[in-house]
């Protein structure tokens, strides 16, 4: 059963602190996270089912590990889409939940750089990118469904807003609402992009794009290349691929791919 429930919910049910009853619901302020992979279907159309399963499972496994590291409750996977929330069943503070959700999103975005390199080496031609939406607000939480089959999940307008923010985000962008921004602005650098109209919502929403943790230096390094915010530097002025071992050539090619990927990321920021 552990593999079908989030660890926090599993423990809460075993301890008896969560009632398995579809008639009981609570209202609680949560931070809600949505993400999906841009162009996943079109990218995988030409792939065999076994290869698609391996790629999707490696992605979901990597993202789930990051979510659990930050204490998020994984609500569900829907294909390549992920829904996570912070604030139940484990509660700390609204500010802490928002900070953890945005920090988790930043780590997921960085992890995608590594995964793109791995997938390219495995033969995936088109690079995959994610988009993310995060919102903080009151939700109705509890068991929904029938007596024989139910989900412990959250519903409400603030859940819908988080989903709309994710849909509106550009590839590799993290969009957050003003409520979430108010909790994270001291530690997370964000860019105000204006009041946006989202489908299904009556009023425009103040929206912010997450940039990075404040005072965070951006860098990566291998034995062949060093990447910083301002430069990509090859460590050796003269490289002779013919004299390299097969292993060194593979490392060198991987380093170049990393440099290209990081350069693209820096340009977007």
Tab-separated table of N, CA and C in Angstrom, residues 79-239:
chain	number	residue	atom	x	y	z
A	79	UNK	N	-0.281	10.899	-16.193
A	79	UNK	CA	0.648	10.860	-17.313
A	79	UNK	C	1.961	11.480	-16.877
A	80	UNK	N	2.385	12.551	-17.570
A	80	UNK	CA	3.635	13.227	-17.201
A	80	UNK	C	3.386	14.404	-16.258
A	81	UNK	N	2.128	14.646	-15.869
A	81	UNK	CA	1.796	15.750	-14.958
A	81	UNK	C	1.923	15.296	-13.508
A	82	UNK	N	2.358	16.232	-12.646
A	82	UNK	CA	2.556	15.938	-11.226
A	82	UNK	C	1.827	17.001	-10.407
A	83	UNK	N	1.133	16.557	-9.362
A	83	UNK	CA	0.482	17.470	-8.421
A	83	UNK	C	0.999	17.165	-7.020
A	84	UNK	N	1.509	18.195	-6.354
A	84	UNK	CA	2.060	18.071	-5.007
A	84	UNK	C	1.497	19.212	-4.163
A	85	UNK	N	1.260	18.969	-2.871
A	85	UNK	CA	0.876	20.080	-2.011
A	85	UNK	C	1.641	20.030	-0.694
A	86	UNK	N	1.733	21.194	-0.060
A	86	UNK	CA	2.448	21.356	1.206
A	86	UNK	C	1.491	21.927	2.247
A	87	UNK	N	1.518	21.351	3.457
A	87	UNK	CA	0.683	21.848	4.539
A	87	UNK	C	-0.239	20.822	5.141
A	88	UNK	N	-0.306	19.644	4.537
A	88	UNK	CA	-1.114	18.562	5.078
A	88	UNK	C	-0.551	17.233	4.552
A	89	UNK	N	-0.511	16.181	5.368
A	89	UNK	CA	-0.895	16.130	6.782
A	89	UNK	C	0.118	16.781	7.728
A	90	UNK	N	1.334	17.071	7.243
A	90	UNK	CA	2.348	17.704	8.103
A	90	UNK	C	2.273	19.220	7.947
A	91	UNK	N	2.060	19.932	9.044
A	91	UNK	CA	1.951	21.393	9.002
A	91	UNK	C	3.107	22.025	9.764
A	92	UNK	N	3.755	23.035	9.153
A	92	UNK	CA	4.780	23.822	9.848
A	92	UNK	C	4.311	25.284	9.909
A	93	UNK	N	4.392	25.967	8.769
A	93	UNK	CA	3.869	27.334	8.669
A	93	UNK	C	3.615	27.629	7.197
A	94	UNK	N	2.746	28.604	6.925
A	94	UNK	CA	2.434	28.955	5.537
A	94	UNK	C	3.692	29.395	4.790
A	95	UNK	N	4.546	30.152	5.462
A	95	UNK	CA	5.783	30.624	4.829
A	95	UNK	C	6.710	29.454	4.495
A	96	UNK	N	6.839	28.541	5.432
A	96	UNK	CA	7.706	27.374	5.220
A	96	UNK	C	7.186	26.521	4.070
A	97	UNK	N	5.880	26.326	4.003
A	97	UNK	CA	5.304	25.511	2.924
A	97	UNK	C	5.598	26.141	1.562
A	98	UNK	N	5.420	27.471	1.458
A	98	UNK	CA	5.664	28.155	0.188
A	98	UNK	C	7.136	28.082	-0.204
A	99	UNK	N	8.021	28.315	0.754
A	99	UNK	CA	9.462	28.260	0.475
A	99	UNK	C	9.884	26.864	0.022
A	100	UNK	N	9.349	25.853	0.685
A	100	UNK	CA	9.696	24.484	0.309
A	100	UNK	C	9.189	24.144	-1.088
A	101	UNK	N	7.991	24.600	-1.403
A	101	UNK	CA	7.419	24.307	-2.723
A	101	UNK	C	8.246	24.954	-3.831
A	102	UNK	N	8.631	26.219	-3.646
A	102	UNK	CA	9.404	26.915	-4.684
A	102	UNK	C	10.826	26.348	-4.757
A	103	UNK	N	11.425	26.044	-3.617
A	103	UNK	CA	12.766	25.437	-3.612
A	103	UNK	C	12.737	24.088	-4.310
A	104	UNK	N	11.693	23.319	-4.071
A	104	UNK	CA	11.522	22.038	-4.745
A	104	UNK	C	11.431	22.234	-6.257
A	105	UNK	N	10.664	23.230	-6.678
A	105	UNK	CA	10.502	23.500	-8.103
A	105	UNK	C	11.838	23.869	-8.750
A	106	UNK	N	12.640	24.684	-8.068
A	106	UNK	CA	13.955	25.061	-8.595
A	106	UNK	C	14.862	23.843	-8.738
A	107	UNK	N	14.817	22.950	-7.744
A	107	UNK	CA	15.648	21.745	-7.829
A	107	UNK	C	15.178	20.832	-8.957
A	108	UNK	N	13.878	20.743	-9.141
A	108	UNK	CA	13.347	19.932	-10.247
A	108	UNK	C	13.798	20.481	-11.592
A	109	UNK	N	13.790	21.815	-11.720
A	109	UNK	CA	14.222	22.429	-12.976
A	109	UNK	C	15.688	22.133	-13.257
A	110	UNK	N	16.526	22.157	-12.218
A	110	UNK	CA	17.936	21.831	-12.387
A	110	UNK	C	18.113	20.348	-12.728
A	111	UNK	N	17.312	19.489	-12.103
A	111	UNK	CA	17.410	18.052	-12.368
A	111	UNK	C	17.093	17.742	-13.815
A	112	UNK	N	16.200	18.518	-14.405
A	112	UNK	CA	15.838	18.285	-15.805
A	112	UNK	C	17.021	18.468	-16.741
A	113	UNK	N	17.984	19.310	-16.372
A	113	UNK	CA	19.181	19.486	-17.195
A	113	UNK	C	19.952	18.173	-17.266
A	114	UNK	N	20.126	17.533	-16.118
A	114	UNK	CA	20.811	16.234	-16.075
A	114	UNK	C	20.036	15.181	-16.853
A	115	UNK	N	18.723	15.156	-16.666
A	115	UNK	CA	17.904	14.150	-17.337
A	115	UNK	C	17.948	14.328	-18.849
A	116	UNK	N	17.962	15.573	-19.333
A	116	UNK	CA	18.031	15.809	-20.781
A	116	UNK	C	19.308	15.228	-21.367
A	117	UNK	N	20.411	15.364	-20.631
A	117	UNK	CA	21.678	14.785	-21.090
A	117	UNK	C	21.594	13.263	-21.131
A	118	UNK	N	21.021	12.677	-20.098
A	118	UNK	CA	20.873	11.219	-20.061
A	118	UNK	C	19.982	10.732	-21.200
A	119	UNK	N	18.869	11.434	-21.423
A	119	UNK	CA	17.942	11.016	-22.478
A	119	UNK	C	18.555	11.206	-23.858
A	120	UNK	N	19.341	12.261	-24.041
A	120	UNK	CA	20.014	12.465	-25.326
A	120	UNK	C	20.977	11.317	-25.604
A	121	UNK	N	21.709	10.893	-24.585
A	121	UNK	CA	22.623	9.758	-24.740
A	121	UNK	C	21.874	8.465	-25.039
A	122	UNK	N	20.608	8.395	-24.567
A	122	UNK	CA	19.806	7.190	-24.779
A	122	UNK	C	19.055	7.222	-26.118
A	123	UNK	N	19.224	8.332	-26.878
A	123	UNK	CA	18.630	8.391	-28.207
A	123	UNK	C	17.385	9.239	-28.347
A	124	UNK	N	16.991	9.960	-27.293
A	124	UNK	CA	15.825	10.848	-27.390
A	124	UNK	C	16.250	12.105	-28.147
A	125	UNK	N	15.670	12.327	-29.319
A	125	UNK	CA	16.142	13.402	-30.203
A	125	UNK	C	15.725	14.789	-29.714
A	126	UNK	N	14.455	14.937	-29.335
A	126	UNK	CA	13.953	16.249	-28.929
A	126	UNK	C	14.104	16.417	-27.416
A	127	UNK	N	14.744	17.485	-26.961
A	127	UNK	CA	14.898	17.696	-25.516
A	127	UNK	C	13.556	17.977	-24.850
A	128	UNK	N	13.369	17.448	-23.660
A	128	UNK	CA	12.130	17.647	-22.912
A	128	UNK	C	12.316	18.734	-21.855
A	129	UNK	N	11.298	19.558	-21.682
A	129	UNK	CA	11.343	20.654	-20.725
A	129	UNK	C	10.064	20.629	-19.882
A	130	UNK	N	10.159	21.177	-18.672
A	130	UNK	CA	8.971	21.223	-17.816
A	130	UNK	C	8.510	22.651	-17.608
A	131	UNK	N	7.247	22.782	-17.233
A	131	UNK	CA	6.699	24.069	-16.815
A	131	UNK	C	5.974	23.833	-15.497
A	132	UNK	N	5.969	24.861	-14.653
A	132	UNK	CA	5.503	24.692	-13.275
A	132	UNK	C	4.635	25.870	-12.846
A	133	UNK	N	3.593	25.576	-12.090
A	133	UNK	CA	2.755	26.608	-11.491
A	133	UNK	C	2.572	26.341	-10.007
A	134	UNK	N	2.635	27.393	-9.190
A	134	UNK	CA	2.515	27.257	-7.730
A	134	UNK	C	1.599	28.353	-7.193
A	135	UNK	N	0.700	27.967	-6.297
A	135	UNK	CA	-0.207	28.929	-5.663
A	135	UNK	C	-0.410	28.545	-4.199
A	136	UNK	N	-0.694	29.548	-3.371
A	136	UNK	CA	-0.978	29.336	-1.948
A	136	UNK	C	-2.365	29.873	-1.632
A	137	UNK	N	-3.158	29.064	-0.936
A	137	UNK	CA	-4.497	29.519	-0.573
A	137	UNK	C	-5.304	28.417	0.083
A	138	UNK	N	-6.507	28.771	0.518
A	138	UNK	CA	-7.355	27.798	1.216
A	138	UNK	C	-7.966	26.805	0.233
A	139	UNK	N	-7.945	25.529	0.644
A	139	UNK	CA	-8.488	24.446	-0.160
A	139	UNK	C	-9.370	23.563	0.720
A	140	UNK	N	-10.257	22.829	0.098
A	140	UNK	CA	-11.007	21.792	0.797
A	140	UNK	C	-10.243	20.491	0.635
A	141	UNK	N	-9.955	19.830	1.758
A	141	UNK	CA	-9.120	18.648	1.726
A	141	UNK	C	-9.821	17.480	2.424
A	142	UNK	N	-9.668	16.302	1.856
A	142	UNK	CA	-10.283	15.125	2.456
A	142	UNK	C	-10.427	14.010	1.452
A	143	UNK	N	-11.246	13.027	1.780
A	143	UNK	CA	-11.474	11.882	0.901
A	143	UNK	C	-12.650	12.165	-0.030
A	144	UNK	N	-12.440	11.947	-1.325
A	144	UNK	CA	-13.480	12.138	-2.324
A	144	UNK	C	-13.605	10.859	-3.138
A	145	UNK	N	-14.836	10.449	-3.390
A	145	UNK	CA	-15.068	9.236	-4.154
A	145	UNK	C	-16.215	8.447	-3.564
A	146	UNK	N	-16.100	7.118	-3.643
A	146	UNK	CA	-17.128	6.239	-3.091
A	146	UNK	C	-16.581	5.541	-1.855
A	147	UNK	N	-17.424	4.792	-1.193
A	147	UNK	CA	-16.976	4.058	-0.012
A	147	UNK	C	-15.952	2.987	-0.371
A	148	UNK	N	-15.994	2.509	-1.623
A	148	UNK	CA	-15.103	1.434	-2.043
A	148	UNK	C	-13.858	1.921	-2.774
A	149	UNK	N	-13.906	3.139	-3.298
A	149	UNK	CA	-12.751	3.664	-4.037
A	149	UNK	C	-12.720	5.170	-3.857
A	150	UNK	N	-11.684	5.658	-3.180
A	150	UNK	CA	-11.615	7.092	-2.896
A	150	UNK	C	-10.191	7.610	-3.052
A	151	UNK	N	-10.096	8.921	-3.174
A	151	UNK	CA	-8.807	9.602	-3.213
A	151	UNK	C	-8.771	10.633	-2.094
A	152	UNK	N	-7.639	10.732	-1.410
A	152	UNK	CA	-7.417	11.812	-0.447
A	152	UNK	C	-6.767	12.934	-1.233
A	153	UNK	N	-7.507	14.004	-1.463
A	153	UNK	CA	-7.017	15.040	-2.365
A	153	UNK	C	-7.558	16.397	-1.949
A	154	UNK	N	-7.254	17.414	-2.740
A	154	UNK	CA	-7.686	18.778	-2.457
A	154	UNK	C	-8.459	19.332	-3.647
A	155	UNK	N	-9.447	20.174	-3.363
A	155	UNK	CA	-10.232	20.805	-4.418
A	155	UNK	C	-10.456	22.265	-4.061
A	156	UNK	N	-10.860	23.049	-5.057
A	156	UNK	CA	-11.176	24.452	-4.802
A	156	UNK	C	-10.542	25.386	-5.813
A	157	UNK	N	-10.907	26.644	-5.718
A	157	UNK	CA	-10.420	27.645	-6.667
A	157	UNK	C	-8.922	27.813	-6.651
A	158	UNK	N	-8.301	27.675	-5.489
A	158	UNK	CA	-6.846	27.856	-5.420
A	158	UNK	C	-6.087	26.708	-6.073
A	159	UNK	N	-6.694	25.517	-6.084
A	159	UNK	CA	-6.117	24.399	-6.821
A	159	UNK	C	-6.181	24.695	-8.313
A	160	UNK	N	-7.327	25.196	-8.754
A	160	UNK	CA	-7.494	25.538	-10.172
A	160	UNK	C	-6.510	26.614	-10.604
A	161	UNK	N	-6.254	27.595	-9.717
A	161	UNK	CA	-5.319	28.661	-10.066
A	161	UNK	C	-3.909	28.118	-10.248
A	162	UNK	N	-3.481	27.224	-9.371
A	162	UNK	CA	-2.153	26.622	-9.526
A	162	UNK	C	-2.045	25.896	-10.857
A	163	UNK	N	-3.119	25.201	-11.249
A	163	UNK	CA	-3.122	24.488	-12.534
A	163	UNK	C	-3.072	25.475	-13.702
A	164	UNK	N	-3.774	26.602	-13.578
A	164	UNK	CA	-3.764	27.612	-14.653
A	164	UNK	C	-2.381	28.255	-14.786
A	165	UNK	N	-1.725	28.496	-13.660
A	165	UNK	CA	-0.373	29.064	-13.704
A	165	UNK	C	0.580	28.116	-14.430
A	166	UNK	N	0.458	26.838	-14.151
A	166	UNK	CA	1.321	25.848	-14.823
A	166	UNK	C	1.070	25.836	-16.331
A	167	UNK	N	-0.195	25.875	-16.719
A	167	UNK	CA	-0.535	25.857	-18.149
A	167	UNK	C	-0.007	27.099	-18.864
A	168	UNK	N	0.007	28.234	-18.163
A	168	UNK	CA	0.447	29.500	-18.767
A	168	UNK	C	1.962	29.644	-18.815
A	169	UNK	N	2.687	28.845	-18.040
A	169	UNK	CA	4.148	28.978	-17.961
A	169	UNK	C	4.814	28.552	-19.259
A	170	UNK	N	5.886	29.252	-19.617
A	170	UNK	CA	6.717	28.863	-20.744
A	170	UNK	C	7.610	27.692	-20.330
A	171	UNK	N	8.175	26.951	-21.296
A	171	UNK	CA	9.083	25.849	-20.943
A	171	UNK	C	10.205	26.307	-20.015
A	172	UNK	N	10.445	25.537	-18.959
A	172	UNK	CA	11.480	25.796	-17.955
A	172	UNK	C	11.179	27.005	-17.074
A	173	UNK	N	9.967	27.498	-17.122
A	173	UNK	CA	9.570	28.617	-16.261
A	173	UNK	C	8.729	28.127	-15.089
A	174	UNK	N	8.833	28.855	-13.978
A	174	UNK	CA	8.039	28.589	-12.781
A	174	UNK	C	7.224	29.845	-12.505
A	175	UNK	N	5.907	29.749	-12.603
A	175	UNK	CA	5.033	30.883	-12.327
A	175	UNK	C	4.373	30.708	-10.966
A	176	UNK	N	4.325	31.788	-10.187
A	176	UNK	CA	3.696	31.741	-8.866
A	176	UNK	C	2.722	32.895	-8.719
A	177	UNK	N	1.756	32.719	-7.829
A	177	UNK	CA	0.762	33.755	-7.551
A	177	UNK	C	1.327	34.775	-6.564
A	178	UNK	N	0.592	35.871	-6.387
A	178	UNK	CA	1.035	36.903	-5.447
A	178	UNK	C	1.066	36.373	-4.016
A	179	UNK	N	0.121	35.507	-3.668
A	179	UNK	CA	0.086	34.945	-2.324
A	179	UNK	C	1.369	34.173	-2.031
A	180	UNK	N	1.772	33.330	-2.962
A	180	UNK	CA	3.015	32.572	-2.779
A	180	UNK	C	4.214	33.509	-2.764
A	181	UNK	N	4.220	34.488	-3.679
A	181	UNK	CA	5.320	35.447	-3.748
A	181	UNK	C	5.516	36.178	-2.428
A	182	UNK	N	4.423	36.537	-1.759
A	182	UNK	CA	4.525	37.292	-0.501
A	182	UNK	C	5.263	36.500	0.576
A	183	UNK	N	5.207	35.180	0.502
A	183	UNK	CA	5.882	34.335	1.490
A	183	UNK	C	7.351	34.067	1.135
A	184	UNK	N	7.714	34.131	-0.156
A	184	UNK	CA	9.060	33.699	-0.563
A	184	UNK	C	9.961	34.839	-1.030
A	185	UNK	N	9.432	36.049	-1.170
A	185	UNK	CA	10.155	37.139	-1.833
A	185	UNK	C	11.485	37.492	-1.182
A	186	UNK	N	11.622	37.242	0.135
A	186	UNK	CA	12.867	37.590	0.815
A	186	UNK	C	14.000	36.617	0.485
A	187	UNK	N	13.662	35.408	0.111
A	187	UNK	CA	14.687	34.393	-0.146
A	187	UNK	C	14.748	33.922	-1.593
A	188	UNK	N	13.698	34.229	-2.356
A	188	UNK	CA	13.646	33.794	-3.752
A	188	UNK	C	13.555	35.014	-4.656
A	189	UNK	N	14.450	35.101	-5.626
A	189	UNK	CA	14.407	36.197	-6.599
A	189	UNK	C	13.326	35.896	-7.630
A	190	UNK	N	12.405	36.843	-7.808
A	190	UNK	CA	11.293	36.666	-8.744
A	190	UNK	C	11.160	37.902	-9.633
A	191	UNK	N	10.491	37.721	-10.743
A	191	UNK	CA	10.238	38.821	-11.669
A	191	UNK	C	8.729	38.983	-11.841
A	192	UNK	N	8.237	40.177	-11.570
A	192	UNK	CA	6.800	40.448	-11.743
A	192	UNK	C	6.501	40.555	-13.231
A	193	UNK	N	5.540	39.756	-13.691
A	193	UNK	CA	5.245	39.786	-15.127
A	193	UNK	C	3.869	40.376	-15.426
A	194	UNK	N	3.195	40.866	-14.383
A	194	UNK	CA	1.945	41.580	-14.597
A	194	UNK	C	0.718	40.818	-14.137
A	195	UNK	N	-0.437	41.477	-14.327
A	195	UNK	CA	-1.708	40.827	-14.028
A	195	UNK	C	-2.169	40.079	-15.268
A	196	UNK	N	-2.326	38.782	-15.129
A	196	UNK	CA	-2.689	37.946	-16.261
A	196	UNK	C	-4.092	37.389	-16.083
A	197	UNK	N	-4.785	37.224	-17.216
A	197	UNK	CA	-6.109	36.613	-17.205
A	197	UNK	C	-5.976	35.121	-17.488
A	198	UNK	N	-6.572	34.309	-16.634
A	198	UNK	CA	-6.503	32.866	-16.787
A	198	UNK	C	-7.897	32.317	-17.062
A	199	UNK	N	-7.957	31.353	-17.940
A	199	UNK	CA	-9.226	30.748	-18.317
A	199	UNK	C	-9.946	30.204	-17.079
A	200	UNK	N	-11.215	30.553	-16.961
A	200	UNK	CA	-12.009	30.058	-15.846
A	200	UNK	C	-11.966	30.938	-14.611
A	201	UNK	N	-11.132	31.981	-14.603
A	201	UNK	CA	-11.026	32.877	-13.450
A	201	UNK	C	-11.563	34.260	-13.836
A	202	UNK	N	-12.377	34.840	-12.964
A	202	UNK	CA	-13.042	36.101	-13.289
A	202	UNK	C	-12.096	37.289	-13.269
A	203	UNK	N	-11.183	37.313	-12.311
A	203	UNK	CA	-10.308	38.466	-12.133
A	203	UNK	C	-8.881	38.157	-12.587
A	204	UNK	N	-8.150	39.156	-13.117
A	204	UNK	CA	-6.733	38.944	-13.445
A	204	UNK	C	-5.928	38.689	-12.182
A	205	UNK	N	-4.861	37.930	-12.316
A	205	UNK	CA	-4.049	37.501	-11.178
A	205	UNK	C	-2.631	38.061	-11.305
A	206	UNK	N	-2.147	38.700	-10.239
A	206	UNK	CA	-0.752	39.138	-10.222
A	206	UNK	C	0.149	37.900	-10.278
A	207	UNK	N	1.058	37.887	-11.233
A	207	UNK	CA	1.847	36.686	-11.499
A	207	UNK	C	3.331	37.014	-11.522
A	208	UNK	N	4.128	36.102	-10.987
A	208	UNK	CA	5.571	36.290	-10.880
A	208	UNK	C	6.298	35.074	-11.448
A	209	UNK	N	7.424	35.344	-12.090
A	209	UNK	CA	8.287	34.264	-12.594
A	209	UNK	C	9.444	34.071	-11.624
A	210	UNK	N	9.646	32.842	-11.196
A	210	UNK	CA	10.738	32.532	-10.265
A	210	UNK	C	12.056	32.500	-11.038
A	211	UNK	N	13.066	33.179	-10.500
A	211	UNK	CA	14.376	33.216	-11.141
A	211	UNK	C	15.346	32.262	-10.449
A	212	UNK	N	15.634	32.517	-9.187
A	212	UNK	CA	16.602	31.676	-8.451
A	212	UNK	C	16.535	32.013	-6.967
A	213	UNK	N	17.236	31.203	-6.179
A	213	UNK	CA	17.447	31.552	-4.780
A	213	UNK	C	18.299	32.808	-4.720
A	214	UNK	N	18.002	33.722	-3.829
A	214	UNK	CA	18.799	34.947	-3.726
A	214	UNK	C	20.221	34.608	-3.293
A	215	UNK	N	21.205	35.333	-3.884
A	215	UNK	CA	22.633	35.146	-3.593
A	215	UNK	C	23.143	33.774	-4.010
A	216	UNK	N	22.414	33.129	-4.924
A	216	UNK	CA	22.861	31.823	-5.385
A	216	UNK	C	23.751	31.999	-6.612
A	217	UNK	N	24.934	31.444	-6.568
A	217	UNK	CA	25.824	31.486	-7.734
A	217	UNK	C	25.525	30.291	-8.623
A	218	UNK	N	25.514	30.533	-9.927
A	218	UNK	CA	25.166	29.502	-10.899
A	218	UNK	C	26.454	28.977	-11.531
A	219	UNK	N	26.763	27.697	-11.331
A	219	UNK	CA	28.002	27.147	-11.902
A	219	UNK	C	27.910	25.640	-12.016
A	220	UNK	N	28.732	25.111	-12.895
A	220	UNK	CA	28.863	23.662	-13.059
A	220	UNK	C	30.251	23.394	-13.616
A	221	UNK	N	30.794	22.220	-13.321
A	221	UNK	CA	32.172	21.954	-13.719
A	221	UNK	C	32.395	20.466	-13.968
A	222	UNK	N	33.138	20.155	-15.033
A	222	UNK	CA	33.622	18.805	-15.294
A	222	UNK	C	35.132	18.904	-15.507
A	223	UNK	N	35.774	17.801	-15.818
A	223	UNK	CA	37.223	17.854	-16.047
A	223	UNK	C	37.579	18.564	-17.350
A	224	UNK	N	36.574	18.787	-18.212
A	224	UNK	CA	36.844	19.425	-19.496
A	224	UNK	C	36.326	20.863	-19.589
A	225	UNK	N	35.299	21.199	-18.828
A	225	UNK	CA	34.663	22.501	-19.004
A	225	UNK	C	34.198	23.048	-17.653
A	226	UNK	N	34.213	24.390	-17.548
A	226	UNK	CA	33.699	25.077	-16.366
A	226	UNK	C	32.672	26.104	-16.819
A	227	UNK	N	31.496	26.066	-16.188
A	227	UNK	CA	30.404	26.947	-16.563
A	227	UNK	C	30.030	27.822	-15.382
A	228	UNK	N	29.948	29.138	-15.616
A	228	UNK	CA	29.502	30.075	-14.585
A	228	UNK	C	28.385	30.932	-15.169
A	229	UNK	N	27.903	31.889	-14.374
A	229	UNK	CA	26.854	32.793	-14.852
A	229	UNK	C	27.294	33.560	-16.096
A	230	UNK	N	28.608	33.855	-16.180
A	230	UNK	CA	29.084	34.762	-17.231
A	230	UNK	C	29.880	34.090	-18.345
A	231	UNK	N	30.284	32.827	-18.151
A	231	UNK	CA	31.184	32.251	-19.146
A	231	UNK	C	31.113	30.730	-19.192
A	232	UNK	N	31.550	30.207	-20.344
A	232	UNK	CA	31.769	28.771	-20.524
A	232	UNK	C	33.215	28.630	-20.975
A	233	UNK	N	34.044	27.960	-20.161
A	233	UNK	CA	35.479	27.903	-20.416
A	233	UNK	C	35.948	26.467	-20.583
A	234	UNK	N	36.601	26.191	-21.718
A	234	UNK	CA	37.255	24.895	-21.897
A	234	UNK	C	38.564	24.926	-21.119
A	235	UNK	N	38.823	23.903	-20.336
A	235	UNK	CA	39.984	23.919	-19.455
A	235	UNK	C	41.301	23.690	-20.193
A	236	UNK	N	41.233	23.025	-21.334
A	236	UNK	CA	42.452	22.762	-22.107
A	236	UNK	C	42.325	23.483	-23.444
A	237	UNK	N	43.358	24.265	-23.803
A	237	UNK	CA	43.287	25.010	-25.061
A	237	UNK	C	43.377	24.113	-26.287
A	238	UNK	N	43.944	22.935	-26.123
A	238	UNK	CA	44.105	22.034	-27.253
A	238	UNK	C	43.618	20.644	-26.868
A	239	UNK	N	42.601	20.178	-27.574
A	239	UNK	CA	42.070	18.841	-27.339
A	239	UNK	C	42.207	18.031	-28.621
